[in-house]
Tab-separated table of C-alpha atoms in Angstrom:
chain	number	residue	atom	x	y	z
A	1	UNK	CA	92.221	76.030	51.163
A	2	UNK	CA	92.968	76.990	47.321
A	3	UNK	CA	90.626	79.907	46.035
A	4	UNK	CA	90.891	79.982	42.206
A	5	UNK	CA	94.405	80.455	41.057
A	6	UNK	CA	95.371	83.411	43.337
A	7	UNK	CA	95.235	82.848	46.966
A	8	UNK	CA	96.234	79.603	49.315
A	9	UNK	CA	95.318	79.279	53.063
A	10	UNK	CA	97.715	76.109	54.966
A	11	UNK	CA	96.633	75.381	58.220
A	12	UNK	CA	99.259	73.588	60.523
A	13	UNK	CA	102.037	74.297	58.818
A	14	UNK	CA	105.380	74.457	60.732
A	15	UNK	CA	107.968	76.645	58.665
A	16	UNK	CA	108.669	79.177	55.710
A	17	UNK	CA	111.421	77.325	54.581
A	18	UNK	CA	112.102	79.147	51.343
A	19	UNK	CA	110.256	82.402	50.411
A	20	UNK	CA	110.587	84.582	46.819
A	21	UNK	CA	108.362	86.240	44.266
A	22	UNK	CA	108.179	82.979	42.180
A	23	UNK	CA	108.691	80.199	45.172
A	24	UNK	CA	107.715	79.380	48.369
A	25	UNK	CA	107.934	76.191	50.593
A	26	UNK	CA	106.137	75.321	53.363
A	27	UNK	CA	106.924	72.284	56.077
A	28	UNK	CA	103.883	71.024	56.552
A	29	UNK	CA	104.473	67.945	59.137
A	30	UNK	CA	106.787	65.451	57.207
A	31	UNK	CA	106.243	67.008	53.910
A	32	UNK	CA	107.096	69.767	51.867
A	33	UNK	CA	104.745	72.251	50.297
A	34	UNK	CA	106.308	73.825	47.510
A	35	UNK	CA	104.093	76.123	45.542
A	36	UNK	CA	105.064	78.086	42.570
A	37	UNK	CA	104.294	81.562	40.620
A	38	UNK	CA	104.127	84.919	40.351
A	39	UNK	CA	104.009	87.804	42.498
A	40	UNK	CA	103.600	85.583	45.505
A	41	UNK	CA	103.768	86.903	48.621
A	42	UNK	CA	102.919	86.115	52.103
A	43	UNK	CA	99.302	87.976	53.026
A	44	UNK	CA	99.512	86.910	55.980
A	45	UNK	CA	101.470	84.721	58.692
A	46	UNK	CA	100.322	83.445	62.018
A	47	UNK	CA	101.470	80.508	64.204
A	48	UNK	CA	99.155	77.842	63.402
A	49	UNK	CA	97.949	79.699	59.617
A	50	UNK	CA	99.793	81.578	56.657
A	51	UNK	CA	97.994	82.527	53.688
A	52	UNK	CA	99.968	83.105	50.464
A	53	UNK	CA	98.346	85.512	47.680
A	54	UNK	CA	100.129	85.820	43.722
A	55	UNK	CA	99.081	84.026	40.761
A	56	UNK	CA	99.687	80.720	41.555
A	57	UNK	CA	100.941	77.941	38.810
A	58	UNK	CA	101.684	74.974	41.064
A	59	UNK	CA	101.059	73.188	44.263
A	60	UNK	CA	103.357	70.105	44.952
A	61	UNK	CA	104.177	67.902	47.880
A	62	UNK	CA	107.893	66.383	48.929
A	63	UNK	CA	109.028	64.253	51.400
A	64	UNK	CA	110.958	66.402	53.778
A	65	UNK	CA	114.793	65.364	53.434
């Protein structure tokens, strides 16, 4: 769930596989989540449910390598 430009919720995801102010990416099943900013950081993080706060600039998906 995207709300506006500043917070993210991703159910089901499996791994923080890269975390910093400006970048994070998600494995989310076979896929990357890569989303991109400022100020992000990590509200919240739970098995099954992380929720990523920041001024958010971009949302993309990649195939995971």
């Amino acid at each position: 769930y995207l709300t506006g430009n500043h917070s993210i919720r991703v159910c089901n995801y499996r791994s923080v596989a890269e975390y910093s102010t400006e970048y994070i990416r998600l494995i989310v099943g076979k896929k990357n989540l890569e989303i991109c900013g400022n100020h992000l950081l990590i509200d919240s993080l739970r098995k099954d449910e992380i929720i990523i706060v920041g001024n958010i600039l971009n949302i993309s998906f990649d195939v995971v390598r």
